[in-house]
XYZ file of N, CA and C in Angstrom:
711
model
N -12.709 28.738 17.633
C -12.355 28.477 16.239
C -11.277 27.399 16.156
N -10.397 27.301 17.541
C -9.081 26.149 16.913
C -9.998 24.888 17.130
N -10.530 24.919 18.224
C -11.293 23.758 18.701
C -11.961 23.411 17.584
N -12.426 24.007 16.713
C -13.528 23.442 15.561
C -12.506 23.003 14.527
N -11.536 23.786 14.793
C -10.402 23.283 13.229
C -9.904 21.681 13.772
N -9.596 21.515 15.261
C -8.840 20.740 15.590
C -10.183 19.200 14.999
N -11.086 19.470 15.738
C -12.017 18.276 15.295
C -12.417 18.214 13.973
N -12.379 19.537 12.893
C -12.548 18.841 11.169
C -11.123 18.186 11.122
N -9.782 18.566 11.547
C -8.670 18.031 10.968
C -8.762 16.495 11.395
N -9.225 16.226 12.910
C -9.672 14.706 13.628
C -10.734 13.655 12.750
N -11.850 14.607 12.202
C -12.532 14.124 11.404
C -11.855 13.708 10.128
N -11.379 14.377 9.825
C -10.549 14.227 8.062
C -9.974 13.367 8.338
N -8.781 12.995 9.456
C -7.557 12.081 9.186
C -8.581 11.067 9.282
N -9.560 10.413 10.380
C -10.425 9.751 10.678
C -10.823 9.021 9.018
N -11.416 9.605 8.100
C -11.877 9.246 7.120
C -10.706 8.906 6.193
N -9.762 9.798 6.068
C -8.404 9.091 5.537
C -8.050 7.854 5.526
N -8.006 7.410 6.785
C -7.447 6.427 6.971
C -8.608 5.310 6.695
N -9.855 5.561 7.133
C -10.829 4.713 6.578
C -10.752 4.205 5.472
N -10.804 5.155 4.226
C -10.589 5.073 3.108
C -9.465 4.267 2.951
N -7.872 4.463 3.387
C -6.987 3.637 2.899
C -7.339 2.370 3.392
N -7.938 1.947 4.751
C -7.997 0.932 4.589
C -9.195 0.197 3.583
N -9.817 0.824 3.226
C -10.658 0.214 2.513
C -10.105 -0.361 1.032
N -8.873 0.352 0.867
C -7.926 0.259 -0.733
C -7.390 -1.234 0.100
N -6.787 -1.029 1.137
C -5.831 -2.197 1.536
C -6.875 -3.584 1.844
N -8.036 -3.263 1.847
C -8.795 -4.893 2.086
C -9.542 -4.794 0.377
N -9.408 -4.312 -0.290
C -10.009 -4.687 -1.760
C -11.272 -4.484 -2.175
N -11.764 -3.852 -0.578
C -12.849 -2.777 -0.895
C -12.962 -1.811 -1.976
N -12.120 -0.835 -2.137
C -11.976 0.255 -3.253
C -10.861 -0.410 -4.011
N -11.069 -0.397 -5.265
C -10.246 -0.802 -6.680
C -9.525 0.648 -7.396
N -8.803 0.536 -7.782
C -8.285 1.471 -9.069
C -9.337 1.679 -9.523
N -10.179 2.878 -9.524
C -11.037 3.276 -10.691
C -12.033 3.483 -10.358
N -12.381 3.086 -9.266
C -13.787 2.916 -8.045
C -14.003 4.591 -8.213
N -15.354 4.906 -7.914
C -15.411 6.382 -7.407
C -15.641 6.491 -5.978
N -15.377 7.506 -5.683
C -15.647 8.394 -4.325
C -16.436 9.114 -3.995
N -17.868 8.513 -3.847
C -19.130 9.410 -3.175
C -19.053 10.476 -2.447
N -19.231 11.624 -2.657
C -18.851 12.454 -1.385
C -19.966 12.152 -0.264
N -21.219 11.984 -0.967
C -22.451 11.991 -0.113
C -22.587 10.589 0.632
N -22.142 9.685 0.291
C -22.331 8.273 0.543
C -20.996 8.396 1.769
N -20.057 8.867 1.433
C -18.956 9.307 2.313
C -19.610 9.890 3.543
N -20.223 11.130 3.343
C -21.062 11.620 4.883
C -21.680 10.829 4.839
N -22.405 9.931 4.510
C -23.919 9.101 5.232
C -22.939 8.013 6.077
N -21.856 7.858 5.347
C -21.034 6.178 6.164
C -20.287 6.775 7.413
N -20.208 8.065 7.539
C -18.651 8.756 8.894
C -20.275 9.391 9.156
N -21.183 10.137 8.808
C -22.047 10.981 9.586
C -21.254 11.698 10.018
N -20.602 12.709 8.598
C -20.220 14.105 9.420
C -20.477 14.457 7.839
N -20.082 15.911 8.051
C -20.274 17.176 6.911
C -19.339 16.397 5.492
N -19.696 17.549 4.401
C -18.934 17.560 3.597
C -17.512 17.798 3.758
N -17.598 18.746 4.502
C -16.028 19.351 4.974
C -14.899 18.678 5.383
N -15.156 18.016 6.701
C -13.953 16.899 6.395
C -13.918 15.833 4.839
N -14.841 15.484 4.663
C -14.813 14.181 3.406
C -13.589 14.896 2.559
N -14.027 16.299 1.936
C -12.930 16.879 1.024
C -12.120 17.157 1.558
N -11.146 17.604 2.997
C -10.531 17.455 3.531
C -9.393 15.797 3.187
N -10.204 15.261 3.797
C -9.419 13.764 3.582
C -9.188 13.385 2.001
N -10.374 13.795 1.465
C -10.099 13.332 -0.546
C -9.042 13.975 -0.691
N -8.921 15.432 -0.493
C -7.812 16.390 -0.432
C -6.093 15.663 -0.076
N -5.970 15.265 0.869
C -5.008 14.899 1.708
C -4.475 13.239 0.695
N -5.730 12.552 0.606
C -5.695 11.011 -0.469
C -4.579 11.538 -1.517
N -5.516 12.832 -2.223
C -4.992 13.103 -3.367
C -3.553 13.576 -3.351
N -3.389 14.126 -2.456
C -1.999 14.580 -2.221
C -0.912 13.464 -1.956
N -1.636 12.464 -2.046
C -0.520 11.052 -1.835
C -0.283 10.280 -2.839
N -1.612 10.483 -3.985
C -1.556 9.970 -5.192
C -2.231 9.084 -5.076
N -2.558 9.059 -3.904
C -4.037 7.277 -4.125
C -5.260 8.003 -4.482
N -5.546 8.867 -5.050
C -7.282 9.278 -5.131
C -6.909 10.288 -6.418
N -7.490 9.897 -7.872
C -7.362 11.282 -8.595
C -8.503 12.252 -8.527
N -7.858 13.570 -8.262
C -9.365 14.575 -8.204
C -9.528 15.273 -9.199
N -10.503 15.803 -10.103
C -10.610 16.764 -11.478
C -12.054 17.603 -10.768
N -11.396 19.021 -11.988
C -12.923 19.721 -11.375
C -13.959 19.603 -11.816
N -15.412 19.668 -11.094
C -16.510 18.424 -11.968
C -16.486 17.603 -12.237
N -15.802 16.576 -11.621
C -15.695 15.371 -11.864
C -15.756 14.471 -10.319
N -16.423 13.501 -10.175
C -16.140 12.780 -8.795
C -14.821 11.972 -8.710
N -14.422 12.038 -7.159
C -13.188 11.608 -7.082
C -13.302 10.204 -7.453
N -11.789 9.473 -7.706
C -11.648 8.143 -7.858
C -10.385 7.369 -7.331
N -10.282 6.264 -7.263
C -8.768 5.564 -6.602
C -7.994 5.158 -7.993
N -6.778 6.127 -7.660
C -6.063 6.497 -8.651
C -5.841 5.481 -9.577
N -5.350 5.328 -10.720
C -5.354 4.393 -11.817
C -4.039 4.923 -11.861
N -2.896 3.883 -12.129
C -1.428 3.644 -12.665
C -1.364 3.069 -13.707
N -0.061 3.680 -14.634
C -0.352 2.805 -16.010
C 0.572 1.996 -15.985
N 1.684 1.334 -17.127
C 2.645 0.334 -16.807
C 3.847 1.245 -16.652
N 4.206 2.120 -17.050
C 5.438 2.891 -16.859
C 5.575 3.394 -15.443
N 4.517 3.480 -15.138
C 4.251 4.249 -13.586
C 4.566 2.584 -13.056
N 4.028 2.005 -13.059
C 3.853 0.689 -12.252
C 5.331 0.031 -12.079
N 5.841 0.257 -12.993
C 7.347 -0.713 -13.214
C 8.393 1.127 -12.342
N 7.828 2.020 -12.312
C 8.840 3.048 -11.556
C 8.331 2.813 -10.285
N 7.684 2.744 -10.048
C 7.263 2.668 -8.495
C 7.831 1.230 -7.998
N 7.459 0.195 -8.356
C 7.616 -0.741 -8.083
C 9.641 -0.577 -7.817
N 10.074 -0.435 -8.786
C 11.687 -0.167 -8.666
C 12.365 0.855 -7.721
N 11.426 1.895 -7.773
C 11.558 2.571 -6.255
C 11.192 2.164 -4.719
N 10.244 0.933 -4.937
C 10.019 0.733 -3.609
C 10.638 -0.390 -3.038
N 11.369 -1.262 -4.454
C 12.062 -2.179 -4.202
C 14.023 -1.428 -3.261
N 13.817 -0.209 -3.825
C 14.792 -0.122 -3.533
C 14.706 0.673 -1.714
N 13.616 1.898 -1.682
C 13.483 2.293 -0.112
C 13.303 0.894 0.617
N 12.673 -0.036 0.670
C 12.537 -1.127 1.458
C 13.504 -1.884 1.590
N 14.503 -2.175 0.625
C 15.520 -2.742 1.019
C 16.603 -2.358 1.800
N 16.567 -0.557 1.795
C 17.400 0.219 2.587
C 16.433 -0.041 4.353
N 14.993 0.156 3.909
C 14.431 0.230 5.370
C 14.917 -1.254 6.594
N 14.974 -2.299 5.067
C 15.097 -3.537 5.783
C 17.033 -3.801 6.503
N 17.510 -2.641 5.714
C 19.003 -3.035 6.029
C 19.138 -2.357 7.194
N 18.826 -0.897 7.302
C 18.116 -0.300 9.067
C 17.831 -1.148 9.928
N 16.487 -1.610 9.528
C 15.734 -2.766 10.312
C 17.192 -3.433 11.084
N 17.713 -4.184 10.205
C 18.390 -5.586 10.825
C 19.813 -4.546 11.454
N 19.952 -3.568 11.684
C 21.140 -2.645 12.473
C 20.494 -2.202 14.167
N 19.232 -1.594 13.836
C 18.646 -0.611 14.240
C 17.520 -1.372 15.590
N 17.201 -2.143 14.983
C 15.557 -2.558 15.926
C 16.281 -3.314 17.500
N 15.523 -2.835 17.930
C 16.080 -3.507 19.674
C 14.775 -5.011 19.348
N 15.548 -5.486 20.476
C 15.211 -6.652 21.053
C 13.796 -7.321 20.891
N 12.747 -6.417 21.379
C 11.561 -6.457 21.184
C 10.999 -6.463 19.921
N 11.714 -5.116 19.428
C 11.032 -5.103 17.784
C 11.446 -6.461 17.156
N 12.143 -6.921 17.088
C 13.045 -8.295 16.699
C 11.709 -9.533 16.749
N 11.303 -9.807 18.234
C 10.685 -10.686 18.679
C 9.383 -10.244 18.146
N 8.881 -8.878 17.882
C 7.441 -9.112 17.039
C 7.362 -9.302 15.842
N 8.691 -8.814 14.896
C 8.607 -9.255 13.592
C 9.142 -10.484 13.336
N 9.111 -11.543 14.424
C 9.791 -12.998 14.417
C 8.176 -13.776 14.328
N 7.587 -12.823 15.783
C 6.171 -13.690 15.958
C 5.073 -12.900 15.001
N 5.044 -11.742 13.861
C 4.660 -11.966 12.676
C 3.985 -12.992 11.851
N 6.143 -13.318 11.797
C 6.507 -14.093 10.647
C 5.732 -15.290 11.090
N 5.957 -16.083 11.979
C 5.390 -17.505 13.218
C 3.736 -17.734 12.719
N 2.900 -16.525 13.148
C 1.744 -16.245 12.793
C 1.205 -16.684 11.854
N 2.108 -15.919 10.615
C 1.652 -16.621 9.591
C 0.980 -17.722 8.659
N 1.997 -18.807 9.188
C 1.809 -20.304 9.545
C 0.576 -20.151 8.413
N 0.243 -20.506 9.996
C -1.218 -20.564 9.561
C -2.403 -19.929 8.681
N -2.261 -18.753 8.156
C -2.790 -18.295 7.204
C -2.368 -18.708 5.865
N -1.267 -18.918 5.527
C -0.902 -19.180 4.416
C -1.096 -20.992 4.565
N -1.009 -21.657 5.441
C -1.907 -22.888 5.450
C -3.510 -23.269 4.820
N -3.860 -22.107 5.016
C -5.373 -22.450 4.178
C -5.531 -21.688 3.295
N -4.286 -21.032 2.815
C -4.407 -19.766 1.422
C -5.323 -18.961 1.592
N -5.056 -18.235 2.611
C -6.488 -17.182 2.931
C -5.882 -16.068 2.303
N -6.319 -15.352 1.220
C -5.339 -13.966 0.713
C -5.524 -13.255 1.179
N -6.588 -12.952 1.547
C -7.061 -11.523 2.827
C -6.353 -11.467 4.028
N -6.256 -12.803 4.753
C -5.840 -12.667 5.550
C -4.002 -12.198 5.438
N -3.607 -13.284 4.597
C -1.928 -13.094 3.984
C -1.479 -11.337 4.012
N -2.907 -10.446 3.174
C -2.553 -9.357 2.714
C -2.119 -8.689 4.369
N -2.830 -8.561 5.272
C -2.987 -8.093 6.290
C -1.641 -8.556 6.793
N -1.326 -9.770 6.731
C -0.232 -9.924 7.430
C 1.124 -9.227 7.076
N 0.907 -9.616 5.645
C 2.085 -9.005 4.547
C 2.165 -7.450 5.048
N 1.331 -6.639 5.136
C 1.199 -5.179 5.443
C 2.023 -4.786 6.746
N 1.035 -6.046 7.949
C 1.827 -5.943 9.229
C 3.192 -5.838 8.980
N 3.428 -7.154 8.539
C 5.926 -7.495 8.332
C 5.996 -6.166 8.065
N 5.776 -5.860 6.545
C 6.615 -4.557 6.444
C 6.449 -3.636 7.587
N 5.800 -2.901 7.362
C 5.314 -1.829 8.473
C 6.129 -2.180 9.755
N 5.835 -3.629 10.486
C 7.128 -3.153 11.569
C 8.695 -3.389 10.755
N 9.149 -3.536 10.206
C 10.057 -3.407 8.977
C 10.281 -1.522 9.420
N 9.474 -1.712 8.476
C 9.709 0.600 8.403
C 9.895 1.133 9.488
N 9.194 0.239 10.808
C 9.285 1.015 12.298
C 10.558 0.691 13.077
N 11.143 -0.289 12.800
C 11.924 -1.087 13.114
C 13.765 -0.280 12.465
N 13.462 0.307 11.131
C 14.528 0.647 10.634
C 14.667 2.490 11.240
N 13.472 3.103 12.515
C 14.224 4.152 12.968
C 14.299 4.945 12.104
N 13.696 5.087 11.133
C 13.401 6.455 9.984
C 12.499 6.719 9.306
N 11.913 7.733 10.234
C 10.389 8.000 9.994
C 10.182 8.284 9.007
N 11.017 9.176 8.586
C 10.941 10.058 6.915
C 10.945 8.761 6.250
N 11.908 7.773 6.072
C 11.932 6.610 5.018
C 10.491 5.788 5.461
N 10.241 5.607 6.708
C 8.593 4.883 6.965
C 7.661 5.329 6.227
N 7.582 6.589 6.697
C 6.460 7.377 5.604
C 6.345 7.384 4.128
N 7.623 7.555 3.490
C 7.278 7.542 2.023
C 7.278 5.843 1.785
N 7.922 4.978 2.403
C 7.640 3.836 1.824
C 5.837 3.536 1.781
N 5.801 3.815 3.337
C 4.156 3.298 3.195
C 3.063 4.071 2.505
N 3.811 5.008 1.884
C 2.620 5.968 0.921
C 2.960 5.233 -0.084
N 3.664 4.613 -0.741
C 4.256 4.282 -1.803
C 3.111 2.399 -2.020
N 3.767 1.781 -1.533
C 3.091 0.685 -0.507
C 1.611 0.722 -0.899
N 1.276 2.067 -0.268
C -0.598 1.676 -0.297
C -1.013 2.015 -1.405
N -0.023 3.103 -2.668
C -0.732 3.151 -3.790
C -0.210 1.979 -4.718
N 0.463 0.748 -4.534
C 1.013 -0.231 -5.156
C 0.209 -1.578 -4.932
N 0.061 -1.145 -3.540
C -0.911 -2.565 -2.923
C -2.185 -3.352 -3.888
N -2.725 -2.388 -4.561
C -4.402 -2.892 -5.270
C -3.302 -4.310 -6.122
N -2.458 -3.158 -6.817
C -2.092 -4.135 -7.933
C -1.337 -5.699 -7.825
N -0.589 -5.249 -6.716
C -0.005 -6.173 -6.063
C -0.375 -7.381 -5.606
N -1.975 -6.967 -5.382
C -2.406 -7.714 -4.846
C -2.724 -9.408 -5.918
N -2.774 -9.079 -7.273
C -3.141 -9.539 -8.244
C -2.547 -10.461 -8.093
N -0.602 -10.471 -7.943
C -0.045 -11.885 -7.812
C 0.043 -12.374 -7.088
N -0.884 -13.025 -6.035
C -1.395 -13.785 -5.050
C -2.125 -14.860 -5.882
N -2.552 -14.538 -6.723
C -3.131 -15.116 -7.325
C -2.617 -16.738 -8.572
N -0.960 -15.922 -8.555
C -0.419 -16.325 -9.652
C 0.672 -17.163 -8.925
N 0.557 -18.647 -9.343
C 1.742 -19.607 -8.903
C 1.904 -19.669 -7.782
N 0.893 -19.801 -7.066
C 1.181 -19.987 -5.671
C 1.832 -18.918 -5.234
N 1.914 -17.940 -4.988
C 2.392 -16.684 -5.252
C 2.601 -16.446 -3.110
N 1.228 -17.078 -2.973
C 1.202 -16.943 -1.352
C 2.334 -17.768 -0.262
N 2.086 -18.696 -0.984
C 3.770 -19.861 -0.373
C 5.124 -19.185 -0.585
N 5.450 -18.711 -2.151
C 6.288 -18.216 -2.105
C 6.791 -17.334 -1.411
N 5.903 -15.774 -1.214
C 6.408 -15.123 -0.242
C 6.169 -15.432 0.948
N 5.613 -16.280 1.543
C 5.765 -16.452 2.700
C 7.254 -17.174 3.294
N 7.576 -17.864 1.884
C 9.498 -18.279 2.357
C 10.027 -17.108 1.752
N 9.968 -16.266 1.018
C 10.692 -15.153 1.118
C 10.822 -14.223 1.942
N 9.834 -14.461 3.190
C 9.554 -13.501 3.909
C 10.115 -14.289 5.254
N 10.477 -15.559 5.190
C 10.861 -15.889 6.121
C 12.359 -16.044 6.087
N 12.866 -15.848 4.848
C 14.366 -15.739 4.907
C 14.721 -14.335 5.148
N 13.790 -13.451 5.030
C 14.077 -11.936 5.331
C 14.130 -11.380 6.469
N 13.056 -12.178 7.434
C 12.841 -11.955 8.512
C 13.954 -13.107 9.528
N 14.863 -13.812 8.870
C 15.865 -14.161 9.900
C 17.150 -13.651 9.498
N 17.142 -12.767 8.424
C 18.357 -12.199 8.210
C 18.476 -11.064 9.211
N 17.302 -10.101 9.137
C 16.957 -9.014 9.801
C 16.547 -9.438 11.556
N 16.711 -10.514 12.084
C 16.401 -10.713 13.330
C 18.272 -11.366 14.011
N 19.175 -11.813 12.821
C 19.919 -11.746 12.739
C 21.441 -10.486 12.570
N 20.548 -9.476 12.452
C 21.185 -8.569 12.193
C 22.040 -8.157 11.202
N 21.848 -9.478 9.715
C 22.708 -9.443 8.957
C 22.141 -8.377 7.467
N 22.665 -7.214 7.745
C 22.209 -5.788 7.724
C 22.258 -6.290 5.681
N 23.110 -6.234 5.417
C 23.754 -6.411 3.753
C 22.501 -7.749 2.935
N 22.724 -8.852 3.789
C 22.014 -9.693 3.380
C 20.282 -9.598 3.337
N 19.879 -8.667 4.628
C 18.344 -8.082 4.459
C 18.121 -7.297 3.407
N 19.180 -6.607 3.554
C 18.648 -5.207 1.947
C 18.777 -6.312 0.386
N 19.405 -6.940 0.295
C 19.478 -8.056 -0.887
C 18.166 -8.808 -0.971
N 17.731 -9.481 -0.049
C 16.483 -10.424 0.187
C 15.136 -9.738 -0.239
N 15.335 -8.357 0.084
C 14.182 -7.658 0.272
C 14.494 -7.008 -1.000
N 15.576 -6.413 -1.928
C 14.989 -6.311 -3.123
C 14.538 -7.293 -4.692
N 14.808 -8.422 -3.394
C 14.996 -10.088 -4.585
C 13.456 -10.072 -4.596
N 12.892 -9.851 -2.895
C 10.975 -10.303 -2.850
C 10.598 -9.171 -3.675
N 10.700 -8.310 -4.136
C 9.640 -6.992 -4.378
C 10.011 -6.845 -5.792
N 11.264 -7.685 -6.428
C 11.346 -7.205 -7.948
C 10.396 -8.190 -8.785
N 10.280 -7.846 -9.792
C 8.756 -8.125 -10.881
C 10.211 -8.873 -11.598
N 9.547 -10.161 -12.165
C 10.166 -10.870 -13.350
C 9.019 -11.122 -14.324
N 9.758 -11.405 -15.382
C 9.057 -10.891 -17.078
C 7.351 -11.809 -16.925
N 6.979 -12.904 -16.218
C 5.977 -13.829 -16.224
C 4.805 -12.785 -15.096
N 5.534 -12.511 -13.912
C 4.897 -11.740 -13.081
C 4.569 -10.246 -13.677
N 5.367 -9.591 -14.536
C 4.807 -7.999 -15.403
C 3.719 -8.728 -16.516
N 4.032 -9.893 -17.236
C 3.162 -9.808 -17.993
C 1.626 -10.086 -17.211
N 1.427 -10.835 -16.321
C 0.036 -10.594 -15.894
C -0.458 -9.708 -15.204
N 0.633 -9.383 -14.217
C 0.118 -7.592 -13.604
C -0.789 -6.917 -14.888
N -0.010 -6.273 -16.302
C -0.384 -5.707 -17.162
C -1.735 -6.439 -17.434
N -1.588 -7.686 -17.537
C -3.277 -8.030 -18.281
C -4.178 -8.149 -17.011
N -4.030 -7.982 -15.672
C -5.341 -7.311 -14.665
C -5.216 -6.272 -14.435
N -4.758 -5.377 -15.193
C -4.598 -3.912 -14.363
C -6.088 -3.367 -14.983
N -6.732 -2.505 -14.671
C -8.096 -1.691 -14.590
C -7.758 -1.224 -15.622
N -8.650 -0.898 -16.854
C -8.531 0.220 -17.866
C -8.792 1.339 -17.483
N -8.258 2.681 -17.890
C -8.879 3.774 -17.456
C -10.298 3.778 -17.776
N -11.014 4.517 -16.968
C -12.420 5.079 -17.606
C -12.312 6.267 -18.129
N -13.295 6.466 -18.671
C -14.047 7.563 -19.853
C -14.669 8.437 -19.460
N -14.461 9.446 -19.529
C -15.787 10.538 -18.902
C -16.390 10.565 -20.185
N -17.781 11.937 -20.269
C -18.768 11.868 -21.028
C -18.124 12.399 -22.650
N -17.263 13.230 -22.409
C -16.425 13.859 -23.609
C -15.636 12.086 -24.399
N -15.606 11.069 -23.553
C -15.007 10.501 -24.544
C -13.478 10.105 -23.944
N -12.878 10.908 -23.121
C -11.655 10.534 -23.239
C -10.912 9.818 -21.725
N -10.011 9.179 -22.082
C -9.662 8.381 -20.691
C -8.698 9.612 -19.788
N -8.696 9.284 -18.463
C -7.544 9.773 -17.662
C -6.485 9.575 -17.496
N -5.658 8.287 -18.221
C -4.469 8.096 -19.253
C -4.005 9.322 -19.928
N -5.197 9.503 -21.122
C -5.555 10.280 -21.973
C -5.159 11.709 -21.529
N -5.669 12.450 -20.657
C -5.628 13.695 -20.473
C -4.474 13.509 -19.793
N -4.068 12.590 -18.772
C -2.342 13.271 -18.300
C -1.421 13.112 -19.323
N -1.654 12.579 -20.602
C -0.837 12.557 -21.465
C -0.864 13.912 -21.980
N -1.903 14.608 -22.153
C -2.159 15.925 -23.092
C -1.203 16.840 -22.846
């Protein structure tokens, strides 16, 4: 019996993480649904893990679940969007002030050759590729600052922010920019200049009034179930 628990729990995280990455390459959108059946036909395993992992999504806030209803990738509205965003501006800037105390030698030299990497992606404005990279920095960022507990909630935070985020890539060259914001961050923090990383890093991640107003005009509308009403709608009730 553990042996069977141990491989649905292997199976579940397995599909978990599938799933997030599928949010983080722009595969799944805000609003997308969640096949359960299309889910087993793509992993070829049971129902059991799939709800397992939807289970676990949901518990992070990237997947909303209702009963009778198929799952979906959660929808944020603007109040949510502008709190999160201000919360994550602020764990990351603490992770990044860690970072530049905390990271030995090595960690230093991969979030240097990251940054180096880059180059070249943001040379031919590849956004896919940028996103991936962008994901990498932080992440050794979070690993780098030696606090798992703060790693973890940032990057839960992170992957349910990412869809939207992704939008201003789009806007003003948006890809150049952070890529010099990311390179003044990443020599503060390879520098060790602990005060000046946590500043840099909540300068890249805060929203100004040009950047909220278009977030708001691509964000996903809620959908409608058959009664009529949005999922806005009912968490308001």
């Amino acid at each position: 019996m553990q042996s069977k628990n141990m491989l649905l729990m292997t199976l579940g995280e397995r599909l978990r993480r599938g799933i997030e990455e599928d949010i983080l390459a722009g595969r799944l959108a805000p609003g997308d649904l969640l096949d359960e059946r299309a889910l087993c036909d793509r992993y070829e395993v049971s129902r059991t893990p799939v709800r397992e992992a939807l289970l676990q999504l949901s518990t992070l806030g990237l997947i909303s679940m209702r009963p009778r209803q198929p799952a979906r990738v959660a929808l944020i509205n603007v109040a949510e969007l502008l709190g999160m965003t201000e919360t994550m501006s602020v764990l990351e800037a603490e992770a990044a002030r860690l970072a530049a105390r905390r990271m030995s030698e090595a960690q230093r030299r991969q979030l240097q050759k990251i940054q180096d990497d880059a180059d070249a992606v943001v040379a031919i404005r590849d956004s896919a590729a940028f996103n991936e990279v962008n994901w990498n920095l932080h992440q050794a960022l979070f690993a780098g600052s030696q606090n798992a507990f703060l790693g973890e909630q940032a990057t839960n935070l992170r992957l349910r922010l990412h869809p939207y985020r992704c939008f201003l890539l789009r806007l003003d060259d948006r890809i150049g920019k952070a890529h010099a914001e990311h390179r003044e961050l990443v020599r503060a923090v390879v520098a060790g200049e602990a005060d000046q990383a946590f500043e840099l890093m909540k300068q890249h991640l805060s929203l100004n009034a040009d950047q909220l107003t278009y977030l708001v005009s691509q964000m996903p509308k809620p959908q409608h179930d058959e009664a009529g009403d949005s999922e806005a709608d009912r968490s308001a009730a």
